[in-house]
Amino acid sequence: AQTVTQSQPEMSVQEAETVTLSCTYDTSESDYYLFWYKQPPSRQMILVIRQEAYKQQNATENRFSVNFQKAAKSFSLKISDSQLGDAAMYFCAYRAYGNKLVFGAGTILRVKS
Amino acid sequence: KAGVTQTPRYLIKTRGQQVTLSCSPISGHRSVSWYQQTPGQGLQFLFEYFSETQRNKGNFPGRFSGRQFSNSRSEMNVSTLELGDSALYLCASSLGRRGETQYFGPGTRLLVL
């Protein structure tokens, strides 16, 4: 069974600085998709970034980028120039066949001003 | 385009009752997936509907069921409610093709007393 592990229950970052959230996953599949979602206090899940496993290039969306290491089954999220609005719970998610997302336990990100 | 909508947003029920939650996907999306989020178990996949057919199912008891209508709107039903069914229920829609990003609604918070 596929599993997703987020080893950092909570992280803090100073405004304008950079933070990296870790995620590892376990799968025997070769073709899959990885996502980072953000869940602010409103509880609305918002897509942050997506990565296709067959692409070697790391995905980037403005201040958000990933470090995808397929052999190591690692998918970390880097947030640059952190802003107060980045404070939220961040979930790493894996998707293979079918439309089922498998989520990690989440990392609470706190941004200090 | 309007986002995914879920009704009702909040619900209080008592043990033994049943409840129906509704989800309207983004226009043009044919796949609707349901997830349960609890502090103890995190985010867990319930089921996915595509073109009115259940395409994928998670490990939940038969008390949890769903359906999808011809306009892609989906309903989820929980019968004989238990205290442990208290959770945030999220639905997500996508075009339905493999690997497509799922977009989430704001959720329905269910409290079972």
PDB file of C-alpha atoms in Angstrom:
ATOM      1  CA  ALA A   1       0.000   0.000   0.000  1.00  0.00           C
ATOM      2  CA  GLN A   2       1.163   3.492  -0.718  1.00  0.00           C
ATOM      3  CA  THR A   3       2.057   5.613   2.289  1.00  0.00           C
ATOM      4  CA  VAL A   4       3.075   9.236   2.675  1.00  0.00           C
ATOM      5  CA  THR A   5       5.162  10.436   5.615  1.00  0.00           C
ATOM      6  CA  GLN A   6       5.596  14.002   6.773  1.00  0.00           C
ATOM      7  CA  SER A   7       8.092  13.857   9.617  1.00  0.00           C
ATOM      8  CA  GLN A   8       7.726  17.472  10.759  1.00  0.00           C
ATOM      9  CA  PRO A   9       4.495  18.015  12.714  1.00  0.00           C
ATOM     10  CA  GLU A  10       5.242  21.716  13.024  1.00  0.00           C
ATOM     11  CA  MET A  11       7.654  24.238  11.514  1.00  0.00           C
ATOM     12  CA  SER A  12       8.292  27.940  12.076  1.00  0.00           C
ATOM     13  CA  VAL A  13       9.799  30.510   9.741  1.00  0.00           C
ATOM     14  CA  GLN A  14      10.517  34.194   9.974  1.00  0.00           C
ATOM     15  CA  GLU A  15       8.724  36.397   7.476  1.00  0.00           C
ATOM     16  CA  ALA A  16      10.739  36.851   4.243  1.00  0.00           C
ATOM     17  CA  GLU A  17      12.895  33.794   4.962  1.00  0.00           C
ATOM     18  CA  THR A  18      12.916  30.354   3.357  1.00  0.00           C
ATOM     19  CA  VAL A  19      11.548  27.137   4.792  1.00  0.00           C
ATOM     20  CA  THR A  20      11.534  23.550   3.531  1.00  0.00           C
ATOM     21  CA  LEU A  21       8.856  21.004   4.390  1.00  0.00           C
ATOM     22  CA  SER A  22       9.752  17.334   4.061  1.00  0.00           C
ATOM     23  CA  CYS A  23       7.770  14.489   2.568  1.00  0.00           C
ATOM     24  CA  THR A  24       8.654  10.899   1.772  1.00  0.00           C
ATOM     25  CA  TYR A  25       6.447   8.257   0.215  1.00  0.00           C
ATOM     26  CA  ASP A  26       6.471   4.560  -0.351  1.00  0.00           C
ATOM     27  CA  THR A  27       5.318   3.009  -3.598  1.00  0.00           C
ATOM     28  CA  SER A  28       6.184   0.259  -6.012  1.00  0.00           C
ATOM     29  CA  GLU A  29       4.717   2.138  -8.937  1.00  0.00           C
ATOM     30  CA  SER A  30       6.802   3.999 -11.482  1.00  0.00           C
ATOM     31  CA  ASP A  31       4.159   6.370 -12.798  1.00  0.00           C
ATOM     32  CA  TYR A  32       2.415   8.593 -10.300  1.00  0.00           C
ATOM     33  CA  TYR A  33       1.705  12.165  -9.285  1.00  0.00           C
ATOM     34  CA  LEU A  34       2.635  14.136  -6.214  1.00  0.00           C
ATOM     35  CA  PHE A  35       0.967  17.217  -4.782  1.00  0.00           C
ATOM     36  CA  TRP A  36       1.322  19.732  -2.017  1.00  0.00           C
ATOM     37  CA  TYR A  37      -1.906  21.172  -0.671  1.00  0.00           C
ATOM     38  CA  LYS A  38      -2.317  24.002   1.813  1.00  0.00           C
ATOM     39  CA  GLN A  39      -5.134  24.097   4.353  1.00  0.00           C
ATOM     40  CA  PRO A  40      -5.507  27.460   6.120  1.00  0.00           C
ATOM     41  CA  PRO A  41      -7.741  27.915   9.177  1.00  0.00           C
ATOM     42  CA  SER A  42     -10.759  28.196   6.847  1.00  0.00           C
ATOM     43  CA  ARG A  43     -10.162  24.447   6.157  1.00  0.00           C
ATOM     44  CA  GLN A  44     -10.338  24.995   2.385  1.00  0.00           C
ATOM     45  CA  MET A  45      -7.756  22.747   0.709  1.00  0.00           C
ATOM     46  CA  ILE A  46      -5.776  24.725  -1.844  1.00  0.00           C
ATOM     47  CA  LEU A  47      -3.404  23.235  -4.392  1.00  0.00           C
ATOM     48  CA  VAL A  48       0.104  24.612  -4.002  1.00  0.00           C
ATOM     49  CA  ILE A  49       2.084  22.607  -6.521  1.00  0.00           C
ATOM     50  CA  ARG A  50       1.999  19.386  -8.508  1.00  0.00           C
ATOM     51  CA  GLN A  51       4.726  17.076  -9.843  1.00  0.00           C
ATOM     52  CA  GLU A  52       4.506  14.289 -12.384  1.00  0.00           C
ATOM     53  CA  ALA A  53       6.861  11.440 -11.515  1.00  0.00           C
ATOM     54  CA  TYR A  54       7.979  10.984 -15.123  1.00  0.00           C
ATOM     55  CA  LYS A  55       9.281  14.551 -15.253  1.00  0.00           C
ATOM     56  CA  GLN A  56      12.805  15.012 -13.989  1.00  0.00           C
ATOM     57  CA  GLN A  57      12.473  18.776 -13.750  1.00  0.00           C
ATOM     58  CA  ASN A  58      11.324  20.045 -10.371  1.00  0.00           C
ATOM     59  CA  ALA A  59       8.022  21.923 -10.424  1.00  0.00           C
ATOM     60  CA  THR A  60       7.948  25.613  -9.512  1.00  0.00           C
ATOM     61  CA  GLU A  61       5.062  27.974  -8.820  1.00  0.00           C
ATOM     62  CA  ASN A  62       6.198  31.489  -7.972  1.00  0.00           C
ATOM     63  CA  ARG A  63       7.675  31.328  -4.432  1.00  0.00           C
ATOM     64  CA  PHE A  64       6.983  27.603  -4.137  1.00  0.00           C
ATOM     65  CA  SER A  65       9.264  24.926  -5.521  1.00  0.00           C
ATOM     66  CA  VAL A  66       9.847  21.251  -4.928  1.00  0.00           C
ATOM     67  CA  ASN A  67      12.873  19.027  -4.679  1.00  0.00           C
ATOM     68  CA  PHE A  68      11.732  15.740  -6.201  1.00  0.00           C
ATOM     69  CA  GLN A  69      14.112  12.834  -5.685  1.00  0.00           C
ATOM     70  CA  LYS A  70      12.443   9.835  -7.312  1.00  0.00           C
ATOM     71  CA  ALA A  71      15.024   7.236  -6.319  1.00  0.00           C
ATOM     72  CA  ALA A  72      14.903   8.377  -2.716  1.00  0.00           C
ATOM     73  CA  LYS A  73      11.096   8.740  -2.851  1.00  0.00           C
ATOM     74  CA  SER A  74      11.377  12.225  -1.447  1.00  0.00           C
ATOM     75  CA  PHE A  75       9.269  15.265  -2.325  1.00  0.00           C
ATOM     76  CA  SER A  76      10.076  18.359  -0.284  1.00  0.00           C
ATOM     77  CA  LEU A  77       8.454  21.779  -0.611  1.00  0.00           C
ATOM     78  CA  LYS A  78      10.501  24.967  -0.426  1.00  0.00           C
ATOM     79  CA  ILE A  79       8.760  28.232   0.323  1.00  0.00           C
ATOM     80  CA  SER A  80      10.857  31.311  -0.428  1.00  0.00           C
ATOM     81  CA  ASP A  81      10.248  34.827   0.887  1.00  0.00           C
ATOM     82  CA  SER A  82       7.695  33.501   3.385  1.00  0.00           C
ATOM     83  CA  GLN A  83       4.625  35.635   3.963  1.00  0.00           C
ATOM     84  CA  LEU A  84       2.123  35.752   6.812  1.00  0.00           C
ATOM     85  CA  GLY A  85      -0.488  34.343   4.457  1.00  0.00           C
ATOM     86  CA  ASP A  86       1.590  31.179   4.055  1.00  0.00           C
ATOM     87  CA  ALA A  87       0.707  30.118   7.594  1.00  0.00           C
ATOM     88  CA  ALA A  88      -1.373  26.965   7.270  1.00  0.00           C
ATOM     89  CA  MET A  89      -1.309  23.180   7.469  1.00  0.00           C
ATOM     90  CA  TYR A  90       0.540  21.716   4.492  1.00  0.00           C
ATOM     91  CA  PHE A  91      -0.264  18.253   3.191  1.00  0.00           C
ATOM     92  CA  CYS A  92       1.818  16.153   0.865  1.00  0.00           C
ATOM     93  CA  ALA A  93      -0.269  13.798  -1.280  1.00  0.00           C
ATOM     94  CA  TYR A  94       0.408  10.906  -3.629  1.00  0.00           C
ATOM     95  CA  ARG A  95      -1.749   9.653  -6.450  1.00  0.00           C
ATOM     96  CA  ALA A  96      -1.264   6.605  -8.655  1.00  0.00           C
ATOM     97  CA  TYR A  97      -3.884   4.605 -10.476  1.00  0.00           C
ATOM     98  CA  GLY A  98      -7.379   5.776  -9.910  1.00  0.00           C
ATOM     99  CA  ASN A  99      -8.254   9.114  -8.471  1.00  0.00           C
ATOM    100  CA  LYS A 100      -7.465   8.301  -4.861  1.00  0.00           C
ATOM    101  CA  LEU A 101      -5.199  10.739  -3.066  1.00  0.00           C
ATOM    102  CA  VAL A 102      -3.129   9.380  -0.179  1.00  0.00           C
ATOM    103  CA  PHE A 103      -2.223  12.164   2.228  1.00  0.00           C
ATOM    104  CA  GLY A 104       0.506  12.601   4.795  1.00  0.00           C
ATOM    105  CA  ALA A 105      -0.327  13.674   8.338  1.00  0.00           C
ATOM    106  CA  GLY A 106       0.435  17.305   7.575  1.00  0.00           C
ATOM    107  CA  THR A 107       2.885  19.951   8.760  1.00  0.00           C
ATOM    108  CA  ILE A 108       1.691  23.077  10.545  1.00  0.00           C
ATOM    109  CA  LEU A 109       3.648  26.066   9.277  1.00  0.00           C
ATOM    110  CA  ARG A 110       3.831  29.144  11.490  1.00  0.00           C
ATOM    111  CA  VAL A 111       5.129  32.419  10.065  1.00  0.00           C
ATOM    112  CA  LYS A 112       6.591  34.944  12.501  1.00  0.00           C
ATOM    113  CA  SER A 113       6.543  38.667  11.806  1.00  0.00           C
TER     114      SER A 113
ATOM    115  CA  LYS B   1     -15.538  29.303 -13.161  1.00  0.00           C
ATOM    116  CA  ALA B   2     -17.215  28.765  -9.847  1.00  0.00           C
ATOM    117  CA  GLY B   3     -15.388  26.456  -7.478  1.00  0.00           C
ATOM    118  CA  VAL B   4     -16.559  23.288  -5.812  1.00  0.00           C
ATOM    119  CA  THR B   5     -19.498  23.900  -3.503  1.00  0.00           C
ATOM    120  CA  GLN B   6     -20.663  21.785  -0.602  1.00  0.00           C
ATOM    121  CA  THR B   7     -23.871  21.957   1.372  1.00  0.00           C
ATOM    122  CA  PRO B   8     -24.580  22.186   4.169  1.00  0.00           C
ATOM    123  CA  ARG B   9     -21.438  23.681   5.679  1.00  0.00           C
ATOM    124  CA  TYR B  10     -22.266  22.617   9.222  1.00  0.00           C
ATOM    125  CA  LEU B  11     -24.443  19.866  10.550  1.00  0.00           C
ATOM    126  CA  ILE B  12     -25.290  18.512  13.987  1.00  0.00           C
ATOM    127  CA  LYS B  13     -26.876  15.076  14.272  1.00  0.00           C
ATOM    128  CA  THR B  14     -27.424  12.527  16.998  1.00  0.00           C
ATOM    129  CA  ARG B  15     -26.265   8.937  17.091  1.00  0.00           C
ATOM    130  CA  GLY B  16     -28.365   6.591  15.010  1.00  0.00           C
ATOM    131  CA  GLN B  17     -29.567   9.248  12.595  1.00  0.00           C
ATOM    132  CA  GLN B  18     -28.596   9.418   8.979  1.00  0.00           C
ATOM    133  CA  VAL B  19     -27.202  12.346   7.016  1.00  0.00           C
ATOM    134  CA  THR B  20     -26.834  13.361   3.381  1.00  0.00           C
ATOM    135  CA  LEU B  21     -24.128  15.720   2.195  1.00  0.00           C
ATOM    136  CA  SER B  22     -24.078  17.350  -1.211  1.00  0.00           C
ATOM    137  CA  CYS B  23     -21.262  18.382  -3.525  1.00  0.00           C
ATOM    138  CA  SER B  24     -21.446  20.350  -6.764  1.00  0.00           C
ATOM    139  CA  PRO B  25     -18.257  20.071  -8.838  1.00  0.00           C
ATOM    140  CA  ILE B  26     -16.603  22.660 -11.001  1.00  0.00           C
ATOM    141  CA  SER B  27     -18.457  23.011 -14.290  1.00  0.00           C
ATOM    142  CA  GLY B  28     -17.200  20.417 -16.766  1.00  0.00           C
ATOM    143  CA  HIS B  29     -15.678  18.159 -14.122  1.00  0.00           C
ATOM    144  CA  ARG B  30     -17.017  14.619 -14.222  1.00  0.00           C
ATOM    145  CA  SER B  31     -15.180  13.104 -11.277  1.00  0.00           C
ATOM    146  CA  VAL B  32     -16.104  13.713  -7.653  1.00  0.00           C
ATOM    147  CA  SER B  33     -14.130  12.230  -4.770  1.00  0.00           C
ATOM    148  CA  TRP B  34     -15.005  12.305  -1.084  1.00  0.00           C
ATOM    149  CA  TYR B  35     -12.593  12.435   1.844  1.00  0.00           C
ATOM    150  CA  GLN B  36     -13.039  12.329   5.602  1.00  0.00           C
ATOM    151  CA  GLN B  37     -10.746  14.448   7.770  1.00  0.00           C
ATOM    152  CA  THR B  38     -10.422  13.797  11.511  1.00  0.00           C
ATOM    153  CA  PRO B  39      -7.728  14.793  14.010  1.00  0.00           C
ATOM    154  CA  GLY B  40      -6.962  11.157  14.748  1.00  0.00           C
ATOM    155  CA  GLN B  41      -7.006   9.552  11.304  1.00  0.00           C
ATOM    156  CA  GLY B  42      -6.136  12.519   9.130  1.00  0.00           C
ATOM    157  CA  LEU B  43      -7.433  12.640   5.575  1.00  0.00           C
ATOM    158  CA  GLN B  44      -8.903   9.397   4.312  1.00  0.00           C
ATOM    159  CA  PHE B  45     -10.386   8.591   0.932  1.00  0.00           C
ATOM    160  CA  LEU B  46     -14.011   7.493   0.955  1.00  0.00           C
ATOM    161  CA  PHE B  47     -14.934   6.974  -2.690  1.00  0.00           C
ATOM    162  CA  GLU B  48     -14.867   8.449  -6.171  1.00  0.00           C
ATOM    163  CA  TYR B  49     -17.643   8.778  -8.700  1.00  0.00           C
ATOM    164  CA  PHE B  50     -17.177   9.302 -12.403  1.00  0.00           C
ATOM    165  CA  SER B  51     -20.028   9.550 -14.898  1.00  0.00           C
ATOM    166  CA  GLU B  52     -22.540   8.338 -12.299  1.00  0.00           C
ATOM    167  CA  THR B  53     -20.507   5.209 -11.479  1.00  0.00           C
ATOM    168  CA  GLN B  54     -18.433   4.484  -8.406  1.00  0.00           C
ATOM    169  CA  ARG B  55     -14.930   4.066  -9.751  1.00  0.00           C
ATOM    170  CA  ASN B  56     -12.921   3.672  -6.568  1.00  0.00           C
ATOM    171  CA  LYS B  57     -13.689   2.992  -2.926  1.00  0.00           C
ATOM    172  CA  GLY B  58     -11.793   3.389   0.338  1.00  0.00           C
ATOM    173  CA  ASN B  59     -11.909   1.247   3.468  1.00  0.00           C
ATOM    174  CA  PHE B  60     -15.064   2.487   5.098  1.00  0.00           C
ATOM    175  CA  PRO B  61     -18.058   0.475   6.319  1.00  0.00           C
ATOM    176  CA  GLY B  62     -21.154   0.096   4.203  1.00  0.00           C
ATOM    177  CA  ARG B  63     -22.883   2.802   6.249  1.00  0.00           C
ATOM    178  CA  PHE B  64     -21.048   5.232   3.996  1.00  0.00           C
ATOM    179  CA  SER B  65     -22.492   5.413   0.521  1.00  0.00           C
ATOM    180  CA  GLY B  66     -22.704   7.855  -2.308  1.00  0.00           C
ATOM    181  CA  ARG B  67     -24.105   8.532  -5.695  1.00  0.00           C
ATOM    182  CA  GLN B  68     -23.624  10.862  -8.606  1.00  0.00           C
ATOM    183  CA  PHE B  69     -26.234  12.436 -10.802  1.00  0.00           C
ATOM    184  CA  SER B  70     -26.194  13.081 -14.526  1.00  0.00           C
ATOM    185  CA  ASN B  71     -25.121  16.704 -13.927  1.00  0.00           C
ATOM    186  CA  SER B  72     -22.082  15.364 -11.971  1.00  0.00           C
ATOM    187  CA  ARG B  73     -23.394  16.592  -8.630  1.00  0.00           C
ATOM    188  CA  SER B  74     -22.728  14.037  -5.931  1.00  0.00           C
ATOM    189  CA  GLU B  75     -24.266  13.136  -2.621  1.00  0.00           C
ATOM    190  CA  MET B  76     -22.777  11.206   0.238  1.00  0.00           C
ATOM    191  CA  ASN B  77     -24.944   9.430   2.771  1.00  0.00           C
ATOM    192  CA  VAL B  78     -24.015   8.117   6.193  1.00  0.00           C
ATOM    193  CA  SER B  79     -26.571   5.912   7.927  1.00  0.00           C
ATOM    194  CA  THR B  80     -26.772   4.967  11.601  1.00  0.00           C
ATOM    195  CA  LEU B  81     -24.396   7.712  12.657  1.00  0.00           C
ATOM    196  CA  GLU B  82     -21.756   7.002  15.288  1.00  0.00           C
ATOM    197  CA  LEU B  83     -19.834   9.464  17.435  1.00  0.00           C
ATOM    198  CA  GLY B  84     -16.709   8.620  15.448  1.00  0.00           C
ATOM    199  CA  ASP B  85     -18.306   9.904  12.260  1.00  0.00           C
ATOM    200  CA  SER B  86     -17.810  13.463  13.516  1.00  0.00           C
ATOM    201  CA  ALA B  87     -15.437  14.928  10.963  1.00  0.00           C
ATOM    202  CA  LEU B  88     -14.877  17.389   8.171  1.00  0.00           C
ATOM    203  CA  TYR B  89     -16.092  15.850   4.927  1.00  0.00           C
ATOM    204  CA  LEU B  90     -14.373  17.200   1.858  1.00  0.00           C
ATOM    205  CA  CYS B  91     -15.282  16.642  -1.724  1.00  0.00           C
ATOM    206  CA  ALA B  92     -12.989  17.242  -4.643  1.00  0.00           C
ATOM    207  CA  SER B  93     -13.659  17.425  -8.348  1.00  0.00           C
ATOM    208  CA  SER B  94     -11.536  16.876 -11.410  1.00  0.00           C
ATOM    209  CA  LEU B  95     -11.939  16.211 -15.100  1.00  0.00           C
ATOM    210  CA  GLY B  96     -11.471  12.552 -14.292  1.00  0.00           C
ATOM    211  CA  ARG B  97      -8.452  11.803 -16.435  1.00  0.00           C
ATOM    212  CA  ARG B  98      -5.590  10.072 -14.719  1.00  0.00           C
ATOM    213  CA  GLY B  99      -3.307  12.434 -12.889  1.00  0.00           C
ATOM    214  CA  GLU B 100      -5.611  15.403 -13.077  1.00  0.00           C
ATOM    215  CA  THR B 101      -5.493  17.781 -10.143  1.00  0.00           C
ATOM    216  CA  GLN B 102      -8.367  17.522  -7.711  1.00  0.00           C
ATOM    217  CA  TYR B 103      -9.923  20.780  -6.565  1.00  0.00           C
ATOM    218  CA  PHE B 104     -11.518  20.781  -3.152  1.00  0.00           C
ATOM    219  CA  GLY B 105     -14.676  22.305  -1.777  1.00  0.00           C
ATOM    220  CA  PRO B 106     -14.882  24.098   1.589  1.00  0.00           C
ATOM    221  CA  GLY B 107     -16.100  20.979   3.373  1.00  0.00           C
ATOM    222  CA  THR B 108     -19.043  20.018   5.532  1.00  0.00           C
ATOM    223  CA  ARG B 109     -18.365  19.836   9.244  1.00  0.00           C
ATOM    224  CA  LEU B 110     -20.459  17.095  10.828  1.00  0.00           C
ATOM    225  CA  LEU B 111     -20.857  16.795  14.566  1.00  0.00           C
ATOM    226  CA  VAL B 112     -22.513  13.670  15.933  1.00  0.00           C
ATOM    227  CA  LEU B 113     -23.804  13.925  19.504  1.00  0.00           C
TER     228      LEU B 113
END
